Amino acid sequence: NAGVTQTPKFQVLKTGQSMTLQCAQDMNHEYMSWYRQDPGMGLRLIHYSVGAGITDQGEVPNGYNVSRSTTEDFPLRLLSAAPSQTSVYFCASMRGGRNSPLHFGNGTRLTVT
Amino acid sequence: GDSVTQMEGPVTLSEEAFLTINCTYTATGYPSLFWYVQYPGEGLQLLLKATKADDKGSNKGFEATYRKETTSFHLEKGSVQVSDSAVYFCALSEGSTGNQFYFGTGTSLTVIP
């Protein structure tokens, strides 16, 4: 039972480079989301999706794109990396319903130089 | 808007000491409440939850009671172990989709032998 799988675990980029963080879940959850975690700021929602073909912006969407072509996958794209995007990124999924918890992946630590 | 406030860390305790991590919340409706734990290098894992007033969530010796009158959900453990060293996040969920999850900034706990 893999749960939520994120790749890569670590990544170093130069300013201006682009990349895609991968996220896949095998629990058939309709809801998926991306957070970034920065010291002293907790978790901030970047983008989310309530089902295949549907995405929306969270609290800090600038500089990131997402798409949801299947229920299982929810990749996060950095179009032109900036040092301010240095962070730890977490993907999460949820079954739906008011009392359901979020299930998290193990994160991707991204450094932009 | 909704928010969660946790006690500032870091917290350092000796093994077998009593643990309390304070959490208070502000919500427009009637939220579900959660505690998550994050071990070094890993994602957040659900520790316990409570979905209505006076509910007590419990897991691995940790407990928290949903107190609507004081809008609180304090985490307690009677006797901590070195293996409990981690960052603890309080969270609330207002709706049936995950974009209405709100997290505290986390409290780092270190337990020394």
Coordinates of N, CA and C in Angstrom, one line a residue:
Chain A
N1 N 0.8 -1.2 0.0 CA 0.0 0.0 0.0 C 0.9 1.2 0.0
A2 N 1.1 1.8 -1.2 CA 2.1 2.9 -1.3 C 1.6 4.2 -0.8
G3 N 0.3 4.5 -0.9 CA -0.3 5.8 -0.4 C 0.0 6.9 -1.4
V4 N 0.7 8.0 -0.9 CA 1.0 9.1 -1.8 C 2.6 9.1 -2.0
T5 N 2.9 9.0 -3.3 CA 4.3 8.9 -3.7 C 4.8 10.1 -4.4
Q6 N 5.9 10.7 -3.9 CA 6.5 11.9 -4.5 C 7.8 11.6 -5.0
T7 N 8.2 12.2 -6.2 CA 9.5 12.1 -6.7 C 9.9 13.4 -7.4
P8 N 11.1 13.9 -7.4 CA 12.2 13.3 -6.6 C 12.2 13.6 -5.2
K9 N 13.1 13.1 -4.4 CA 13.1 13.4 -2.9 C 13.9 14.7 -2.7
F10 N 15.0 14.9 -3.5 CA 15.8 16.1 -3.5 C 16.0 16.6 -4.9
Q11 N 16.1 18.0 -5.0 CA 16.4 18.6 -6.3 C 17.1 19.9 -6.1
V12 N 18.1 20.2 -6.9 CA 18.7 21.5 -7.0 C 18.6 22.0 -8.4
L13 N 18.1 23.3 -8.4 CA 17.9 23.9 -9.7 C 18.7 25.3 -9.7
K14 N 19.0 25.7 -10.9 CA 19.5 27.1 -11.1 C 18.3 28.0 -11.4
T15 N 18.5 29.2 -11.0 CA 17.4 30.2 -11.3 C 17.1 30.2 -12.8
G16 N 15.8 30.2 -13.1 CA 15.3 30.2 -14.4 C 15.0 28.9 -15.0
Q17 N 15.6 27.8 -14.4 CA 15.3 26.5 -14.9 C 13.8 26.1 -14.6
S18 N 13.3 25.1 -15.3 CA 12.0 24.6 -15.0 C 12.1 23.1 -14.6
M19 N 11.1 22.7 -13.9 CA 11.0 21.2 -13.6 C 9.6 20.9 -13.1
T20 N 9.4 19.6 -13.1 CA 8.1 19.0 -12.6 C 8.3 18.1 -11.4
L21 N 7.6 18.4 -10.4 CA 7.5 17.5 -9.2 C 6.4 16.6 -9.4
Q22 N 6.7 15.3 -9.2 CA 5.7 14.3 -9.5 C 5.0 13.8 -8.2
C23 N 3.7 13.6 -8.3 CA 2.9 13.1 -7.2 C 1.9 12.0 -7.7
A24 N 1.8 10.9 -7.1 CA 0.9 9.9 -7.5 C 0.3 9.2 -6.2
Q25 N -1.0 8.9 -6.3 CA -1.7 8.3 -5.1 C -2.5 7.0 -5.6
D26 N -2.5 6.0 -4.8 CA -3.1 4.8 -5.2 C -4.4 4.5 -4.4
M27 N -4.9 5.5 -3.8 CA -6.1 5.3 -2.9 C -7.4 5.7 -3.5
N28 N -7.4 6.1 -4.8 CA -8.6 6.5 -5.5 C -9.2 7.7 -4.9
H29 N -8.4 8.6 -4.3 CA -8.9 9.8 -3.7 C -9.2 10.9 -4.8
E30 N -10.3 11.5 -4.7 CA -10.7 12.6 -5.6 C -9.9 13.9 -5.4
Y31 N -9.6 14.2 -4.2 CA -9.0 15.4 -3.8 C -7.5 15.3 -3.7
M32 N -6.7 16.2 -4.4 CA -5.3 16.2 -4.3 C -4.8 17.6 -4.2
S33 N -3.7 17.8 -3.5 CA -3.2 19.2 -3.3 C -1.7 19.2 -3.2
W34 N -1.1 20.5 -3.3 CA 0.3 20.7 -3.1 C 0.4 21.8 -2.1
Y35 N 1.4 21.5 -1.1 CA 1.7 22.5 -0.1 C 3.2 22.8 -0.2
R36 N 3.6 24.0 0.3 CA 5.0 24.2 0.6 C 5.2 24.5 2.0
Q37 N 6.3 24.0 2.6 CA 6.6 24.1 4.0 C 7.9 24.9 4.2
D38 N 7.7 26.1 4.8 CA 8.9 26.9 5.1 C 9.0 27.2 6.6
P39 N 10.2 27.4 7.1 CA 10.4 27.5 8.5 C 9.6 28.7 9.1
G40 N 8.9 28.4 10.2 CA 8.1 29.4 10.8 C 6.8 29.8 10.2
M41 N 6.5 29.2 9.0 CA 5.3 29.5 8.3 C 4.3 28.4 8.1
G42 N 4.7 27.3 8.6 CA 3.7 26.1 8.5 C 3.6 25.7 7.1
L43 N 2.4 25.2 6.8 CA 2.1 24.7 5.4 C 1.2 25.7 4.7
R44 N 1.6 26.0 3.5 CA 0.8 26.9 2.7 C 0.3 26.2 1.4
L45 N -1.0 26.3 1.1 CA -1.6 25.6 0.0 C -1.2 26.3 -1.3
I46 N -0.7 25.6 -2.3 CA -0.3 26.1 -3.6 C -1.4 26.0 -4.6
H47 N -1.8 24.7 -4.9 CA -2.9 24.4 -5.8 C -3.6 23.2 -5.3
Y48 N -4.8 23.0 -5.8 CA -5.5 21.8 -5.4 C -6.4 21.4 -6.5
S49 N -6.9 20.1 -6.4 CA -7.8 19.6 -7.4 C -8.9 18.7 -6.7
V50 N -10.1 18.9 -7.1 CA -11.2 18.1 -6.5 C -11.6 16.9 -7.4
G51 N -10.9 16.8 -8.5 CA -11.1 15.6 -9.4 C -10.4 15.8 -10.7
A52 N -10.3 14.7 -11.5 CA -9.6 14.8 -12.8 C -10.3 15.9 -13.6
G53 N -9.4 16.7 -14.2 CA -9.8 17.8 -15.1 C -10.1 19.1 -14.4
I54 N -10.1 19.1 -13.0 CA -10.5 20.3 -12.3 C -9.3 20.7 -11.3
T55 N -8.8 21.9 -11.5 CA -7.8 22.4 -10.6 C -8.2 23.9 -10.2
D56 N -7.6 24.3 -9.1 CA -7.8 25.6 -8.6 C -6.6 26.1 -7.8
Q57 N -6.6 27.4 -7.6 CA -5.5 28.0 -6.9 C -5.7 28.0 -5.4
G58 N -4.5 27.9 -4.7 CA -4.6 28.0 -3.2 C -4.1 29.4 -2.8
E59 N -3.4 29.4 -1.7 CA -2.9 30.6 -1.1 C -1.7 31.2 -1.8
V60 N -0.8 30.4 -2.3 CA 0.4 30.9 -2.9 C 0.7 30.2 -4.3
P61 N -0.1 30.5 -5.3 CA 0.0 29.8 -6.6 C 1.0 30.4 -7.6
N62 N 1.5 31.6 -7.3 CA 2.3 32.3 -8.4 C 3.6 31.5 -8.6
G63 N 3.9 31.3 -9.9 CA 5.1 30.6 -10.2 C 5.0 29.1 -10.4
Y64 N 3.8 28.6 -10.2 CA 3.5 27.2 -10.2 C 2.3 26.9 -11.1
N65 N 2.4 25.8 -11.9 CA 1.2 25.3 -12.6 C 0.9 23.8 -12.3
V66 N -0.3 23.5 -12.4 CA -0.7 22.1 -12.2 C -1.7 21.6 -13.2
S67 N -1.8 20.3 -13.4 CA -2.8 19.7 -14.2 C -3.3 18.4 -13.6
R68 N -4.5 17.9 -13.9 CA -5.0 16.7 -13.3 C -5.7 15.9 -14.5
S69 N -4.9 15.1 -15.2 CA -5.5 14.4 -16.3 C -6.0 13.0 -15.8
T70 N -5.5 12.5 -14.7 CA -6.0 11.2 -14.1 C -6.3 11.4 -12.7
T71 N -7.1 10.5 -12.1 CA -7.3 10.6 -10.6 C -6.0 10.4 -9.9
E72 N -5.1 9.5 -10.4 CA -3.9 9.1 -9.6 C -2.8 10.2 -9.6
D73 N -2.7 11.0 -10.6 CA -1.5 11.9 -10.7 C -1.8 13.3 -10.7
F74 N -0.9 14.1 -10.0 CA -1.1 15.5 -9.9 C 0.3 16.2 -9.8
P75 N 0.9 16.4 -11.0 CA 2.2 17.0 -11.1 C 2.2 18.5 -10.8
L76 N 3.3 19.0 -10.2 CA 3.4 20.4 -10.0 C 4.6 20.9 -10.8
R77 N 4.4 21.9 -11.7 CA 5.4 22.5 -12.5 C 5.9 23.8 -12.1
L78 N 7.2 24.0 -12.0 CA 7.8 25.3 -11.8 C 8.3 25.7 -13.1
L79 N 7.8 26.9 -13.6 CA 8.0 27.3 -14.9 C 9.4 28.0 -15.1
S80 N 9.8 28.8 -14.1 CA 11.1 29.5 -14.1 C 11.5 29.7 -12.7
A81 N 12.3 28.7 -12.2 CA 12.6 28.7 -10.8 C 13.2 29.9 -10.3
A82 N 12.9 30.3 -9.0 CA 13.4 31.5 -8.4 C 13.9 31.1 -7.0
P83 N 14.9 31.7 -6.4 CA 15.4 31.4 -5.1 C 14.3 31.4 -4.0
S84 N 13.2 32.2 -4.2 CA 12.1 32.2 -3.3 C 11.3 30.9 -3.3
Q85 N 11.5 30.1 -4.3 CA 10.8 28.8 -4.3 C 11.6 27.7 -3.6
T86 N 12.7 28.0 -3.1 CA 13.5 27.0 -2.2 C 12.6 26.7 -1.0
S87 N 12.3 25.4 -0.9 CA 11.3 25.0 0.1 C 11.2 23.5 0.1
V88 N 10.4 23.0 1.0 CA 10.0 21.5 1.0 C 8.6 21.5 0.5
Y89 N 8.3 20.6 -0.5 CA 7.0 20.5 -1.1 C 6.3 19.2 -0.8
F90 N 5.1 19.3 -0.4 CA 4.3 18.1 0.0 C 3.1 18.0 -0.9
C91 N 2.9 16.8 -1.4 CA 1.6 16.5 -2.0 C 0.7 15.8 -1.0
A92 N -0.6 16.0 -1.1 CA -1.5 15.4 -0.2 C -2.8 15.0 -0.9
S93 N -3.5 14.0 -0.4 CA -4.7 13.6 -1.0 C -5.7 13.3 0.1
M94 N -7.0 13.3 -0.3 CA -8.1 13.1 0.7 C -9.3 12.4 0.0
R95 N -9.9 11.6 0.8 CA -11.1 10.8 0.2 C -12.3 11.7 0.0
G96 N -12.4 12.8 0.8 CA -13.6 13.6 0.6 C -14.5 13.3 1.8
G97 N -15.3 14.3 2.2 CA -16.1 14.2 3.3 C -15.5 15.1 4.4
R98 N -16.4 15.6 5.3 CA -16.0 16.6 6.3 C -15.0 16.1 7.2
N99 N -15.0 14.8 7.6 CA -14.2 14.3 8.7 C -12.9 13.6 8.1
S100 N -12.7 13.6 6.8 CA -11.6 12.9 6.3 C -10.3 13.6 6.5
P101 N -9.2 12.8 6.8 CA -7.9 13.4 7.0 C -7.2 13.5 5.6
L102 N -6.2 14.4 5.6 CA -5.3 14.5 4.4 C -4.2 13.4 4.6
H103 N -3.8 12.8 3.5 CA -2.7 11.9 3.5 C -1.6 12.5 2.7
F104 N -0.4 12.5 3.3 CA 0.7 13.2 2.8 C 1.8 12.3 2.2
G105 N 2.5 12.8 1.1 CA 3.7 12.1 0.7 C 4.9 12.5 1.6
N106 N 6.1 12.0 1.2 CA 7.2 12.3 2.1 C 8.0 13.5 1.7
G107 N 7.5 14.2 0.7 CA 8.1 15.5 0.4 C 9.2 15.5 -0.6
T108 N 9.4 16.7 -1.3 CA 10.5 17.0 -2.2 C 11.2 18.2 -1.6
R109 N 12.5 18.1 -1.3 CA 13.3 19.2 -0.9 C 13.9 19.9 -2.1
L110 N 13.5 21.1 -2.4 CA 14.0 21.8 -3.6 C 14.8 23.0 -3.1
T111 N 16.0 23.1 -3.8 CA 16.9 24.3 -3.6 C 17.1 24.9 -4.9
V112 N 16.9 26.3 -4.9 CA 17.1 27.0 -6.2 C 18.2 28.0 -5.9
T113 N 19.3 27.9 -6.7 CA 20.5 28.7 -6.5 C 20.6 29.8 -7.5
Chain B
G1 N -11.4 34.8 9.1 CA -11.2 33.5 8.5 C -10.8 32.5 9.5
D2 N -10.7 31.3 9.1 CA -10.3 30.2 9.9 C -8.8 30.2 10.2
S3 N -8.4 29.8 11.4 CA -7.0 29.8 11.7 C -6.7 28.8 12.9
V4 N -5.5 28.4 13.0 CA -5.0 27.6 14.1 C -3.8 28.2 14.7
T5 N -3.8 28.3 16.1 CA -2.6 28.8 16.8 C -2.1 27.7 17.7
Q6 N -0.8 27.5 17.6 CA -0.1 26.5 18.4 C 0.9 27.2 19.3
M7 N 1.3 26.5 20.4 CA 2.3 27.1 21.3 C 3.6 27.1 20.5
E8 N 4.4 28.1 20.8 CA 5.7 28.2 20.2 C 6.6 27.1 20.7
G9 N 7.5 26.7 19.8 CA 8.5 25.7 20.3 C 9.9 26.4 20.3
P10 N 10.9 25.6 20.3 CA 10.9 24.2 20.5 C 10.7 23.8 21.9
V11 N 10.2 22.6 22.1 CA 10.0 22.0 23.4 C 11.0 20.9 23.7
T12 N 11.7 20.9 24.8 CA 12.6 19.9 25.2 C 12.2 19.3 26.5
L13 N 12.0 18.0 26.5 CA 11.6 17.2 27.7 C 12.5 16.1 28.0
S14 N 12.6 15.7 29.2 CA 13.3 14.4 29.5 C 12.3 13.3 29.3
E15 N 12.9 12.1 29.0 CA 12.1 10.9 28.8 C 11.2 10.7 30.1
E16 N 10.0 10.2 29.8 CA 9.0 10.0 30.8 C 8.3 11.2 31.4
A17 N 8.6 12.4 30.9 CA 7.9 13.6 31.3 C 6.6 13.7 30.7
F18 N 5.7 14.6 31.3 CA 4.4 14.8 30.8 C 4.4 15.9 29.7
L19 N 3.7 15.6 28.6 CA 3.7 16.6 27.5 C 2.3 17.2 27.3
T20 N 2.4 18.5 27.1 CA 1.2 19.3 26.7 C 1.6 20.2 25.6
I21 N 0.9 20.2 24.4 CA 1.1 21.1 23.4 C -0.2 21.8 23.1
N22 N -0.2 23.1 23.4 CA -1.5 23.9 23.3 C -1.9 24.2 21.8
C23 N -3.2 24.1 21.6 CA -3.7 24.4 20.3 C -5.1 25.1 20.5
T24 N -5.2 26.3 19.9 CA -6.5 26.9 19.8 C -6.9 27.2 18.4
Y25 N -8.2 27.4 18.1 CA -8.6 27.6 16.8 C -9.7 28.7 16.7
T26 N -9.8 29.2 15.5 CA -10.9 30.1 15.1 C -11.5 29.5 13.9
A27 N -12.8 29.4 13.9 CA -13.6 28.8 12.8 C -14.9 29.4 12.6
T28 N -15.4 29.5 11.4 CA -16.7 30.1 11.1 C -17.8 29.1 11.4
G29 N -17.5 27.8 11.2 CA -18.5 26.8 11.3 C -18.2 25.8 12.5
Y30 N -18.4 24.6 12.2 CA -18.2 23.5 13.2 C -17.1 22.5 12.6
P31 N -15.9 22.8 12.9 CA -14.8 22.1 12.2 C -14.5 20.7 12.8
S32 N -13.8 19.9 12.0 CA -13.2 18.7 12.6 C -11.7 19.1 12.9
L33 N -11.2 18.5 13.9 CA -9.9 18.8 14.4 C -8.9 17.6 14.4
F34 N -7.6 18.0 14.1 CA -6.6 16.9 13.8 C -5.3 17.3 14.5
W35 N -4.6 16.3 14.9 CA -3.1 16.4 15.1 C -2.4 15.5 14.2
Y36 N -1.3 16.2 13.6 CA -0.4 15.4 12.7 C 1.0 15.4 13.3
V37 N 1.8 14.4 13.0 CA 3.2 14.4 13.4 C 4.1 14.2 12.2
Q38 N 5.2 14.9 12.3 CA 6.2 14.9 11.2 C 7.5 14.5 11.8
Y39 N 8.0 13.3 11.4 CA 9.3 12.8 11.8 C 10.3 13.4 10.8
P40 N 11.6 13.5 11.2 CA 12.6 14.1 10.3 C 12.7 13.4 9.0
G41 N 12.6 14.2 7.9 CA 12.7 13.7 6.6 C 11.5 13.1 6.0
E42 N 10.4 13.1 6.8 CA 9.2 12.5 6.3 C 8.0 13.5 6.2
G43 N 6.9 13.0 5.6 CA 5.7 13.8 5.5 C 4.9 13.8 6.8
L44 N 3.8 14.5 6.8 CA 3.0 14.6 7.9 C 2.1 13.3 8.0
Q45 N 2.0 12.8 9.2 CA 1.2 11.6 9.4 C 0.1 11.9 10.4
L46 N -1.1 11.4 10.1 CA -2.2 11.7 11.0 C -2.0 11.0 12.4
L47 N -2.0 11.7 13.5 CA -1.8 11.2 14.8 C -3.2 10.8 15.4
L48 N -4.1 11.8 15.4 CA -5.4 11.6 16.0 C -6.4 12.6 15.5
K49 N -7.7 12.4 15.6 CA -8.6 13.4 15.2 C -9.9 13.4 16.1
A50 N -10.7 14.4 16.1 CA -11.9 14.5 16.8 C -12.9 15.3 15.9
T51 N -14.1 14.9 15.8 CA -15.1 15.5 14.9 C -16.2 16.2 15.5
K52 N -16.4 16.1 16.8 CA -17.5 16.9 17.5 C -17.1 17.3 18.9
A53 N -17.8 18.2 19.5 CA -17.5 18.7 20.8 C -17.4 17.6 21.8
D54 N -16.4 17.6 22.7 CA -16.2 16.7 23.8 C -15.7 15.3 23.3
D55 N -15.5 15.2 22.0 CA -14.8 13.9 21.5 C -13.4 13.9 22.0
K56 N -12.9 12.8 22.3 CA -11.5 12.6 22.6 C -10.8 11.7 21.6
G57 N -9.8 12.3 20.9 CA -9.0 11.5 19.9 C -7.8 10.9 20.7
S58 N -7.4 9.7 20.3 CA -6.3 9.1 21.0 C -5.6 8.1 20.1
N59 N -4.2 8.0 20.3 CA -3.4 7.1 19.5 C -2.0 7.1 20.1
K60 N -1.4 6.0 20.2 CA 0.0 5.8 20.6 C 0.2 6.5 21.9
G61 N -0.7 6.6 22.8 CA -0.6 7.2 24.1 C -0.9 8.7 24.1
F62 N -1.0 9.3 22.9 CA -1.4 10.7 22.8 C -2.9 10.9 22.9
E63 N -3.4 12.0 23.5 CA -4.8 12.3 23.6 C -5.0 13.8 23.3
A64 N -6.2 14.1 22.8 CA -6.6 15.5 22.7 C -8.2 15.5 22.7
T65 N -8.7 16.5 23.4 CA -10.2 16.6 23.6 C -10.7 17.8 22.9
Y66 N -11.7 17.7 22.1 CA -12.3 18.8 21.4 C -13.1 19.6 22.3
R67 N -12.6 20.9 22.6 CA -13.3 21.7 23.6 C -13.9 22.9 22.8
K68 N -15.2 22.9 22.6 CA -15.9 23.9 21.8 C -15.9 25.2 22.6
E69 N -16.2 25.1 23.9 CA -16.3 26.3 24.7 C -15.1 27.1 24.8
T70 N -13.9 26.5 24.7 CA -12.6 27.2 24.8 C -11.9 27.2 23.4
T71 N -12.6 26.7 22.4 CA -12.0 26.5 21.1 C -10.6 26.0 21.1
S72 N -10.4 24.9 21.8 CA -9.1 24.3 22.0 C -9.0 22.8 21.7
F73 N -7.8 22.4 21.4 CA -7.6 20.9 21.1 C -6.2 20.6 21.5
H74 N -5.9 20.7 22.8 CA -4.5 20.5 23.3 C -4.1 19.0 23.3
L75 N -2.9 18.8 22.8 CA -2.3 17.5 22.7 C -1.6 17.1 24.0
E76 N -1.8 15.9 24.6 CA -1.2 15.5 25.8 C -0.7 14.1 25.7
K77 N 0.4 13.8 26.4 CA 0.9 12.4 26.6 C 1.5 12.3 28.0
G78 N 1.2 11.3 28.6 CA 1.6 11.1 30.0 C 3.0 10.9 30.3
S79 N 3.7 10.2 29.3 CA 5.1 9.8 29.5 C 5.7 9.7 28.1
V80 N 6.5 10.7 27.8 CA 7.1 10.8 26.4 C 8.3 9.9 26.3
Q81 N 8.6 9.4 25.1 CA 9.8 8.6 24.8 C 10.7 9.4 23.8
V82 N 11.9 8.9 23.7 CA 12.8 9.6 22.8 C 12.2 9.5 21.3
S83 N 11.6 8.4 21.1 CA 11.0 8.2 19.7 C 9.8 9.1 19.4
D84 N 9.4 9.9 20.4 CA 8.3 10.9 20.2 C 8.9 12.2 19.6
S85 N 10.2 12.3 19.6 CA 10.8 13.5 19.0 C 10.4 13.7 17.6
A86 N 9.7 14.9 17.3 CA 9.2 15.2 16.0 C 8.6 16.6 16.1
V87 N 8.0 17.0 14.9 CA 7.2 18.2 14.9 C 5.7 17.9 14.9
Y88 N 4.9 18.6 15.7 CA 3.5 18.3 15.8 C 2.7 19.4 15.3
F89 N 1.7 19.1 14.4 CA 0.9 20.1 13.8 C -0.6 19.9 14.2
C90 N -1.2 21.0 14.6 CA -2.6 21.0 14.9 C -3.3 21.5 13.6
A91 N -4.5 21.0 13.3 CA -5.1 21.4 12.1 C -6.6 21.3 12.2
L92 N -7.4 22.1 11.4 CA -8.8 22.0 11.4 C -9.3 21.9 10.0
S93 N -10.4 21.3 9.8 CA -11.1 21.1 8.5 C -12.5 21.6 8.6
E94 N -12.9 22.5 7.7 CA -14.2 23.0 7.8 C -15.2 22.4 6.8
G95 N -14.6 21.9 5.7 CA -15.6 21.4 4.6 C -15.3 20.0 4.2
S96 N -15.9 19.6 3.1 CA -15.7 18.3 2.6 C -14.6 18.2 1.6
T97 N -14.0 19.3 1.2 CA -12.8 19.2 0.4 C -11.6 19.7 1.1
G98 N -10.4 19.3 0.7 CA -9.2 19.5 1.5 C -8.7 21.0 1.4
N99 N -9.2 21.8 0.5 CA -8.7 23.2 0.5 C -9.2 24.0 1.7
Q100 N -10.0 23.4 2.5 CA -10.5 24.1 3.7 C -9.8 23.5 5.0
F101 N -8.6 22.9 4.8 CA -7.7 22.5 5.9 C -6.9 23.7 6.3
Y102 N -6.7 23.9 7.6 CA -5.9 25.0 8.1 C -5.0 24.4 9.1
F103 N -3.7 24.7 9.0 CA -2.7 24.1 9.9 C -2.0 25.2 10.7
G104 N -1.7 24.8 12.0 CA -0.8 25.6 12.8 C 0.6 25.6 12.2
T105 N 1.5 26.3 12.8 CA 2.9 26.4 12.3 C 3.8 25.3 12.8
G106 N 3.3 24.5 13.7 CA 4.0 23.3 14.2 C 4.8 23.6 15.4
T107 N 5.0 22.6 16.3 CA 5.7 22.6 17.5 C 6.7 21.5 17.5
S108 N 8.0 21.9 17.6 CA 9.1 20.9 17.6 C 9.3 20.4 19.0
L109 N 9.3 19.0 19.1 CA 9.5 18.4 20.4 C 10.8 17.5 20.3
T110 N 11.7 17.7 21.3 CA 12.8 16.9 21.4 C 12.8 16.3 22.8
V111 N 12.9 14.9 22.9 CA 12.9 14.2 24.1 C 14.3 13.6 24.3
I112 N 14.9 14.0 25.5 CA 16.3 13.5 25.8 C 16.2 12.4 26.8
P113 N 17.2 11.4 26.6 CA 17.2 10.3 27.5 C 17.5 10.7 29.0

